[in-house]
GROMACS .gro file of C-alpha atoms in nm:
model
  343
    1UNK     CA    1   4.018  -1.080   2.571
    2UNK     CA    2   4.382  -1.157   2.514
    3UNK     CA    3   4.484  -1.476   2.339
    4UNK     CA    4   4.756  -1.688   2.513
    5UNK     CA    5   5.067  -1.841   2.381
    6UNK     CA    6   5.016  -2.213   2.444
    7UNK     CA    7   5.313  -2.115   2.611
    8UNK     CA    8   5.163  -1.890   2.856
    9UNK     CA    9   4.929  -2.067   3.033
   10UNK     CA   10   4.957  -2.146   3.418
   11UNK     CA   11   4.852  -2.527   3.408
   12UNK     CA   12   4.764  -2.636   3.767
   13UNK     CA   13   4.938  -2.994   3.682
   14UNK     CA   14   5.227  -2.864   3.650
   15UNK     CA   15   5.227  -2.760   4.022
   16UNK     CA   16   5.280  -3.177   4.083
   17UNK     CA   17   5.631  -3.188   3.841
   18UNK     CA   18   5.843  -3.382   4.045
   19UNK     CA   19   6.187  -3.167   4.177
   20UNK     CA   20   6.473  -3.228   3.939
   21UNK     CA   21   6.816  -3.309   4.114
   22UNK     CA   22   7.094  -3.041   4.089
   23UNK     CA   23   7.450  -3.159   4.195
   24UNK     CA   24   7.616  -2.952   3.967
   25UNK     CA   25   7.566  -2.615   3.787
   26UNK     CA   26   7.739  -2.388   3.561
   27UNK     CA   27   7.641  -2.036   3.660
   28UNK     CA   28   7.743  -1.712   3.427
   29UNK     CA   29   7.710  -1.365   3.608
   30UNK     CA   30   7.866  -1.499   3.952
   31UNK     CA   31   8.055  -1.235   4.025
   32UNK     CA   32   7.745  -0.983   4.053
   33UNK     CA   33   7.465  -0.873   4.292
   34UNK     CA   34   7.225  -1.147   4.221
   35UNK     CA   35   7.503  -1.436   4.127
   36UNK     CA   36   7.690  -1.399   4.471
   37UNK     CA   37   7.366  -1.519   4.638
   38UNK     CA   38   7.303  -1.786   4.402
   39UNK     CA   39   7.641  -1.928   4.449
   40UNK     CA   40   7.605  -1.910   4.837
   41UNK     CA   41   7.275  -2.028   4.843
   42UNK     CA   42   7.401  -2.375   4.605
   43UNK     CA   43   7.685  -2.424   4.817
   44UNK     CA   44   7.488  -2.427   5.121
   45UNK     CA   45   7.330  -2.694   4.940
   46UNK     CA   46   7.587  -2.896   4.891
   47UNK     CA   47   7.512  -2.846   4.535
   48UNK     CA   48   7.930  -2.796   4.282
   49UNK     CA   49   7.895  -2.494   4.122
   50UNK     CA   50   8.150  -2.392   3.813
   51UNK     CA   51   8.157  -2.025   3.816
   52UNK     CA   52   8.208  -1.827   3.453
   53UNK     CA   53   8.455  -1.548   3.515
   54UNK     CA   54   8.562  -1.283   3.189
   55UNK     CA   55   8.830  -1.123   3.435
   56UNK     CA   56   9.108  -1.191   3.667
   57UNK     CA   57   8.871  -0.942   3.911
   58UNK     CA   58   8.548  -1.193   3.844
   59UNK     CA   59   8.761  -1.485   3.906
   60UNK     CA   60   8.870  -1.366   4.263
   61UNK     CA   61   8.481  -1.294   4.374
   62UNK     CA   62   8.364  -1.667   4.235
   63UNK     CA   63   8.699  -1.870   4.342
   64UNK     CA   64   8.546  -1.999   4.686
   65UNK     CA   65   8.522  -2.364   4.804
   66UNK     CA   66   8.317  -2.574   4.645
   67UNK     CA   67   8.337  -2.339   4.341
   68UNK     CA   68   8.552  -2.429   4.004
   69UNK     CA   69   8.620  -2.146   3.753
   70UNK     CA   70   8.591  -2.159   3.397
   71UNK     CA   71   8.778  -1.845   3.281
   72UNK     CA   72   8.621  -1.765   2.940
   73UNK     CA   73   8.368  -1.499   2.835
   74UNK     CA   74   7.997  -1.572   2.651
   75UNK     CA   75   8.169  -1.582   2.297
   76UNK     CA   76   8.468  -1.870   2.379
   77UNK     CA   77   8.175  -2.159   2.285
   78UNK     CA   78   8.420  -2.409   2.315
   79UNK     CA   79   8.539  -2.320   2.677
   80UNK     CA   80   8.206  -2.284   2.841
   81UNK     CA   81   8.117  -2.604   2.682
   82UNK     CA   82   8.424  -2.805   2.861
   83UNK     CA   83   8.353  -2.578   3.182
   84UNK     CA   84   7.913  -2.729   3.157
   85UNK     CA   85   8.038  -3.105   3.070
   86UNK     CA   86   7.849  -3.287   3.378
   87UNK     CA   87   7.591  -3.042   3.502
   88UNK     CA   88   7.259  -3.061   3.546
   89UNK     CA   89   7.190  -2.684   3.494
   90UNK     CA   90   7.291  -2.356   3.374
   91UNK     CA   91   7.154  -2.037   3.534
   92UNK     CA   92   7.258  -1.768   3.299
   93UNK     CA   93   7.272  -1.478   3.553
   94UNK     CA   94   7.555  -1.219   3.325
   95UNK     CA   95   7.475  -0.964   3.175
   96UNK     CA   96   7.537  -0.619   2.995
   97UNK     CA   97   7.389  -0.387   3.230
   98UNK     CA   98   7.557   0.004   3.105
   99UNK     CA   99   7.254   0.160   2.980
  100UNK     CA  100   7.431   0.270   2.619
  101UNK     CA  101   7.562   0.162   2.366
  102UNK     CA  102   7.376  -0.114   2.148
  103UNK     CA  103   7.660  -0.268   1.977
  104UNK     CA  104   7.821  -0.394   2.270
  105UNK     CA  105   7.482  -0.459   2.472
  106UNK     CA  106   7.333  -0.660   2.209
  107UNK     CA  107   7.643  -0.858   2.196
  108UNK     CA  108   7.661  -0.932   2.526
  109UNK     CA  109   7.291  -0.992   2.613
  110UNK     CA  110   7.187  -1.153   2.271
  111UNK     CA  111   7.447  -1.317   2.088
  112UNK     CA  112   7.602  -1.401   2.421
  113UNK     CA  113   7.318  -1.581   2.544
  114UNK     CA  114   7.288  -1.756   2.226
  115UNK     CA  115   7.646  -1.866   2.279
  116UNK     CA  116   7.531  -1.979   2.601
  117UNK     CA  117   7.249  -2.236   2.432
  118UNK     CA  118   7.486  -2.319   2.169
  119UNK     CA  119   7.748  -2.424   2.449
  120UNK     CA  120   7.485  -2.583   2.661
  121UNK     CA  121   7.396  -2.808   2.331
  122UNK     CA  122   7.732  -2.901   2.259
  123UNK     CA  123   7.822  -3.030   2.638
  124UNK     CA  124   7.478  -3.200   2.645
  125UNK     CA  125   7.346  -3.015   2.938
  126UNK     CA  126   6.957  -2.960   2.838
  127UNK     CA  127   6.836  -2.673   3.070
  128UNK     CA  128   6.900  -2.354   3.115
  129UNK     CA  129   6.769  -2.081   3.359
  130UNK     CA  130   6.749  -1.736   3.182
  131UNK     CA  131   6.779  -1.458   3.411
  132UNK     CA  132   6.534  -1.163   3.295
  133UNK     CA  133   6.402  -0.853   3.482
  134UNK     CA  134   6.146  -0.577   3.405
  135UNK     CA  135   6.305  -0.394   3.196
  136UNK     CA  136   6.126  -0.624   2.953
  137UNK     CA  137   5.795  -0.505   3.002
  138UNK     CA  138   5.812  -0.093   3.046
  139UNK     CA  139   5.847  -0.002   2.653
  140UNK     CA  140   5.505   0.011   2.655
  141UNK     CA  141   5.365   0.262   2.920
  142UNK     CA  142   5.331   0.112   3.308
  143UNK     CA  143   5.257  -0.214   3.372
  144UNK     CA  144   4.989  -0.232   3.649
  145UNK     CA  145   4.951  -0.615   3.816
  146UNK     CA  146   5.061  -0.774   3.532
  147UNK     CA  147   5.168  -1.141   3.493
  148UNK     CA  148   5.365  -1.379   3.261
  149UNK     CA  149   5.084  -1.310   2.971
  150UNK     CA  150   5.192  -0.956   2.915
  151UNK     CA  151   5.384  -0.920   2.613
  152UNK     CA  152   5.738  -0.802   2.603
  153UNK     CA  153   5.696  -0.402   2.555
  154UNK     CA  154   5.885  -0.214   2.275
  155UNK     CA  155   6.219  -0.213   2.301
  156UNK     CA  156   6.306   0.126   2.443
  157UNK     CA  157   6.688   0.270   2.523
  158UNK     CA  158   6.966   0.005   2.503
  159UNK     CA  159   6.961  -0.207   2.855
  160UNK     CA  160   6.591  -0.236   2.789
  161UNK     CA  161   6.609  -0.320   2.441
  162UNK     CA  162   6.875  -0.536   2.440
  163UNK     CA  163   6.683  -0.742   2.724
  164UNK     CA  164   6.387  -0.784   2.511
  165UNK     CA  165   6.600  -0.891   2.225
  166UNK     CA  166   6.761  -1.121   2.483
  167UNK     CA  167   6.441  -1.305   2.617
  168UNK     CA  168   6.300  -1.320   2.297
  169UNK     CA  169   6.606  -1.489   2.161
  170UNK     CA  170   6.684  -1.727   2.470
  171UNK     CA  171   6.267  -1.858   2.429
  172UNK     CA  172   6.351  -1.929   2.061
  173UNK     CA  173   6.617  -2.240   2.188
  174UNK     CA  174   6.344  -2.361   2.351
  175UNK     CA  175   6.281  -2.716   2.206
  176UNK     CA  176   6.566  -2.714   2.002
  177UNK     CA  177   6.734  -2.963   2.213
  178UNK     CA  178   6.726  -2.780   2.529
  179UNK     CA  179   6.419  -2.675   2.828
  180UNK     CA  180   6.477  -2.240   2.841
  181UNK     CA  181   6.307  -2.108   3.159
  182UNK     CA  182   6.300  -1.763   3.234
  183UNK     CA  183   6.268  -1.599   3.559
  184UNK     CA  184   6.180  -1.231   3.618
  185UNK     CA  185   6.319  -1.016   3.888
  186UNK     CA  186   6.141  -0.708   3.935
  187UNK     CA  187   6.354  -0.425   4.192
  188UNK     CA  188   6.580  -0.614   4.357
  189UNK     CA  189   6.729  -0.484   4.694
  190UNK     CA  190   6.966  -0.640   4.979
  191UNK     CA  191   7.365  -0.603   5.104
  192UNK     CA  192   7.517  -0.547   4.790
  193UNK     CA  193   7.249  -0.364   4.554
  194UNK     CA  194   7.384  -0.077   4.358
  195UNK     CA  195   7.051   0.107   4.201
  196UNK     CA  196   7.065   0.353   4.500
  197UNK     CA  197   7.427   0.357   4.532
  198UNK     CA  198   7.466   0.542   4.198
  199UNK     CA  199   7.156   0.776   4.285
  200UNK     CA  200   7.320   0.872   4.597
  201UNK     CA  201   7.625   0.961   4.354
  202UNK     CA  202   7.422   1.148   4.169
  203UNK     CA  203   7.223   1.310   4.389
  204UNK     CA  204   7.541   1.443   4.603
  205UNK     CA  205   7.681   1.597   4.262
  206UNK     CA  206   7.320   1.763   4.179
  207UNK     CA  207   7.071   1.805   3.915
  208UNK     CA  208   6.874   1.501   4.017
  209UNK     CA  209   6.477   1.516   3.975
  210UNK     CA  210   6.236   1.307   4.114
  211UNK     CA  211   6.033   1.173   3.782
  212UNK     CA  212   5.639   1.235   3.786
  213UNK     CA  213   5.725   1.276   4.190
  214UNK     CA  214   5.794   0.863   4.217
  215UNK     CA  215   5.495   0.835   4.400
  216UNK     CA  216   5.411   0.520   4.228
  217UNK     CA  217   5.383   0.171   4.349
  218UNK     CA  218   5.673  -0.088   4.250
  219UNK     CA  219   5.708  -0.462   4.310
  220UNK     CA  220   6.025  -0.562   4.492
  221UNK     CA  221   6.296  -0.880   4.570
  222UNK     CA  222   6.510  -0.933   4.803
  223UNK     CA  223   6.806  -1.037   4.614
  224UNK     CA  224   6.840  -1.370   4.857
  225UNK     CA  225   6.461  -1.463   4.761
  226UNK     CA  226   6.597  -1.426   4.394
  227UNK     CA  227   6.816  -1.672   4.458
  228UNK     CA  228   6.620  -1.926   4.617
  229UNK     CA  229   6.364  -1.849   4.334
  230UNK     CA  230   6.607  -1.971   4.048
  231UNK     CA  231   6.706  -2.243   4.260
  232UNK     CA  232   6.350  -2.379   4.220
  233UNK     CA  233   6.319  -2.256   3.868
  234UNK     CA  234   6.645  -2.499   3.777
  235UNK     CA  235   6.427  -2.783   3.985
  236UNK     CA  236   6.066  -2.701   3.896
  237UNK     CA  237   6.077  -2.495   3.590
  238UNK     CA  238   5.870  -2.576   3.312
  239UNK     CA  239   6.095  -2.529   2.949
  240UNK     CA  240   5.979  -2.241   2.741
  241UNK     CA  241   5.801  -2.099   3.037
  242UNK     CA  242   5.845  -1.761   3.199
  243UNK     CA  243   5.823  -1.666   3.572
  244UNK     CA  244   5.814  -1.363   3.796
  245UNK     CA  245   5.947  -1.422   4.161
  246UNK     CA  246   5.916  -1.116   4.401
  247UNK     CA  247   5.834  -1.081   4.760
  248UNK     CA  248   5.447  -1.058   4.713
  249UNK     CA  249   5.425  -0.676   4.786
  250UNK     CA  250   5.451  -0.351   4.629
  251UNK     CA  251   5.576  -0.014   4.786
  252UNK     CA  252   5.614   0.311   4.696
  253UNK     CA  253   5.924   0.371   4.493
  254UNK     CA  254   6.010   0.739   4.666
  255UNK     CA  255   6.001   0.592   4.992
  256UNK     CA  256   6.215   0.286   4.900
  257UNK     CA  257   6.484   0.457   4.745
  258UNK     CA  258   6.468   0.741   5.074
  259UNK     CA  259   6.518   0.481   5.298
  260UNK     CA  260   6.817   0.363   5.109
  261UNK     CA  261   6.924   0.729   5.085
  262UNK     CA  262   6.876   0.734   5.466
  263UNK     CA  263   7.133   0.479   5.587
  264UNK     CA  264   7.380   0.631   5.311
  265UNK     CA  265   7.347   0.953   5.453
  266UNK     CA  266   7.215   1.110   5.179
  267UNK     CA  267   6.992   1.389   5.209
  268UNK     CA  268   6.674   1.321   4.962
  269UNK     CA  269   6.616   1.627   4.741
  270UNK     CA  270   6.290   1.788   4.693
  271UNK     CA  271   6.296   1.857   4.325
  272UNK     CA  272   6.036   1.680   4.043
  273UNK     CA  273   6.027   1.671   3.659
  274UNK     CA  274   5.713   1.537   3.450
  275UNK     CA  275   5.708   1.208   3.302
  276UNK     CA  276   5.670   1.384   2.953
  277UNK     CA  277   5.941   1.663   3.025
  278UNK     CA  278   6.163   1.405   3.135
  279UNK     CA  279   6.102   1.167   2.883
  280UNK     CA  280   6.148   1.452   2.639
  281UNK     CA  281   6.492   1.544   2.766
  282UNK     CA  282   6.579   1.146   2.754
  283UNK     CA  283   6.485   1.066   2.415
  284UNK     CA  284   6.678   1.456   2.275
  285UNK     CA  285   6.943   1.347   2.487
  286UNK     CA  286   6.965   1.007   2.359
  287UNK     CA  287   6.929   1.099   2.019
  288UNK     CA  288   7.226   1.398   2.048
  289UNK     CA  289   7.507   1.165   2.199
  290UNK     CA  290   7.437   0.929   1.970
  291UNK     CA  291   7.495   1.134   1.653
  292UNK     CA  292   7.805   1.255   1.823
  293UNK     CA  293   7.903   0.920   1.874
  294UNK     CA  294   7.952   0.969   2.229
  295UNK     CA  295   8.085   0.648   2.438
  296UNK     CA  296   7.936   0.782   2.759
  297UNK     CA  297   7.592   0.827   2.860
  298UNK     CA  298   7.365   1.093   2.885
  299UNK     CA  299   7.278   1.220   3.259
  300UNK     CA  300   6.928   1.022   3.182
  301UNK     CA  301   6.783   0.785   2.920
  302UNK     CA  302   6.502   0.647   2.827
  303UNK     CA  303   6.565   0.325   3.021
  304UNK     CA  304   6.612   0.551   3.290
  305UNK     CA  305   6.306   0.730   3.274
  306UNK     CA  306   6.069   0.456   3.218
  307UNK     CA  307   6.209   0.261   3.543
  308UNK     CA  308   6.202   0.549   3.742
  309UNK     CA  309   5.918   0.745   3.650
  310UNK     CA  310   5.593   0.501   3.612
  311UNK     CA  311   5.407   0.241   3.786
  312UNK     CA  312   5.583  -0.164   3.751
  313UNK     CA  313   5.386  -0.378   3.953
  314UNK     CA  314   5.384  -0.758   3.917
  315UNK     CA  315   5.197  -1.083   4.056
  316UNK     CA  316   5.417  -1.421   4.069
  317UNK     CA  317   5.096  -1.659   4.156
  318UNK     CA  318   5.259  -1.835   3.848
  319UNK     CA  319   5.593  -1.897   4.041
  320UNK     CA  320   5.362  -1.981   4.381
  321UNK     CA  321   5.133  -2.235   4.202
  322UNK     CA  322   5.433  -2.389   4.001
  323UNK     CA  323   5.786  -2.360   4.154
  324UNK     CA  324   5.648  -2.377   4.517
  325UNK     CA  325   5.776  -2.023   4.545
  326UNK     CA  326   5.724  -1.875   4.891
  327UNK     CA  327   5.864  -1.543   4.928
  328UNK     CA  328   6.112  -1.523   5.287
  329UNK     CA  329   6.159  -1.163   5.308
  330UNK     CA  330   5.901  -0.886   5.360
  331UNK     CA  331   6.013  -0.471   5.318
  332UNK     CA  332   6.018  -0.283   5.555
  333UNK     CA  333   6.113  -0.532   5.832
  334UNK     CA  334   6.368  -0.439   6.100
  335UNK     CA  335   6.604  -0.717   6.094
  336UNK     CA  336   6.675  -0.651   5.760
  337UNK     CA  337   6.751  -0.289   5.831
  338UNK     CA  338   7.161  -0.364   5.830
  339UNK     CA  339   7.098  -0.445   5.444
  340UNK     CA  340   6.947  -0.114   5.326
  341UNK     CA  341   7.294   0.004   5.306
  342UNK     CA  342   7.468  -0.096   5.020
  343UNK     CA  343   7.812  -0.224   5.057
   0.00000   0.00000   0.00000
């Protein structure tokens, strides 16, 4: 049977914690799929948001009423401490997502996020949402049904392994001064999502394989229920706690990403590749461009591989039972079917 971390345990009381009031909160990652939502969804609650932006590109996207912007980056300390002075809550949604090259991924996604604690400290702001996904979990083979109590899997290829670092490292500040909840995302999808867009790219140019036939069942979000979901977390949220917030159903991943092909008008191609062929190719491939000290990717990794090419199915009765969490949107549902086309 496995042993629990104390801090793994769903504890019914908890369901009672009493809503904490957000007025204010610093938000990193507001410029991207997920952190557009968030901001809309916070302003719609009348709730001041101050937006992190690294560029003069990020800055545009986040610089909306309602909204101040604290041009910095995750290593300026000092600046994202003025910018959190007077929140109630920081949802740390940015992240390094190019799947290569560990230097800069780890220093975006772990010492980053440390910066991000550190800052939090200094402006006396004492909780902080983590943003986390399943890319934590898929080092170790597919994860079938599996809740908060399954440990973080090896760290495989950089985006994964860099996010396990990450989570790891954000838990750690836990207690020292500060309440670190994490919330889980498994696929997310909605206007805006960009994990088909680049397989329709690659697809049109050829070469693309379906892995193991991705015939496999896959737990899904709707990137506004991921919103609403770390709203709650920032309310509900119980510090050092993790939580998985999806839409309660699992499809097959061929036919979600064909659907998505559909409305792109991309023609779905027939071909398939083995889990251990492809996984083969990924880890030679790896391996070669990183003697040759390549700065662009190979044409597939082992992140890709393992997201792609296996089962990753979640439960969130954690989320239900404590946050409240009700999901809003179901797949396939017809007045959603505007969204399925990235834009």
């Amino acid at each position: 049977m496995m042993k629990l971390d104390e801090n793994q345990r769903i504890l019914p009381e908890a369901a009672k914690a009493a809503s904490r009031e957000l007025r204010r909160v610093f938000v990193t990652g507001g410029s991207g799929f997920i952190g557009r939502r968030l901001i809309a969804f916070l302003r719609v609650r009348s709730i001041a948001v101050v937006a992190l932006a690294r560029s003069e590109q990020s800055a545009r996207k986040v610089d909306l009423p309602g909204v101040e912007v604290c041009k910095s980056d995750l290593h300026d300390i000092d600046a994202m401490a003025r910018g959190m002075r007077g929140c109630d809550a920081i949802i740390h949604a940015g992240a390094y997502l190019p799947d290569w090259d560990m230097k800069a991924a780890m220093r975006e996604n772990v010492h980053g996020s440390v910066n991000v604690a550190t800052a939090a400290r200094r402006a006396g702001v004492n909780r902080i949402v983590y943003v986390s996904g399943i890319g934590v979990t898929i080092g170790d083979g597919p994860v079938v049904l599996a809740d908060e109590r399954r440990p973080r899997g090896r760290p495989v290829g950089v985006l994964c392994g860099s996010r396990v670092h990450s989570e790891a490292a954000m838990l750690k500040e836990n207690g020292r001064g500060l309440e670190v909840v994490v919330v889980r995302f498994p696929y997310v999808w909605g206007p805006g999502e960009t994990l088909t867009r680049g397989m329709g790219d690659r697809i049109r140019k050829g070469g693309f394989r379906w892995i193991a036939g991705a015939r496999h069942p896959i737990t899904i979000v709707h990137v506004d229920s991921a919103a609403e979901g770390l709203i709650l977390a920032a309310q509900r949220g119980r510090g050092g706690q993790i939580y998985w917030i999806t839409d309660g159903q699992h499809v097959q991943l061929r036919g979600f990403i064909e659907a998505h092909l559909r409305r792109a008008g991309v023609t779905s191609p027939k071909e398939e590749v083995s889990f251990r062929r492809a996984k083969f190719f990924a880890d030679t491939m790896a391996f070669l461009w990183g003697m040759a000290g390549s700065r662009k990717p190979p044409p597939i990794t082992p992140t890709i591989v393992r997201f792609l090419g296996q089962e990753i199915t979640v439960v969130d009765d954690k989320a239900r039972l404590e946050l409240g969490w009700v999901p809003r949107k179901r797949w396939p549902d017809e007045s959603l079917e505007p969204h399925l086309s990235p834009s």
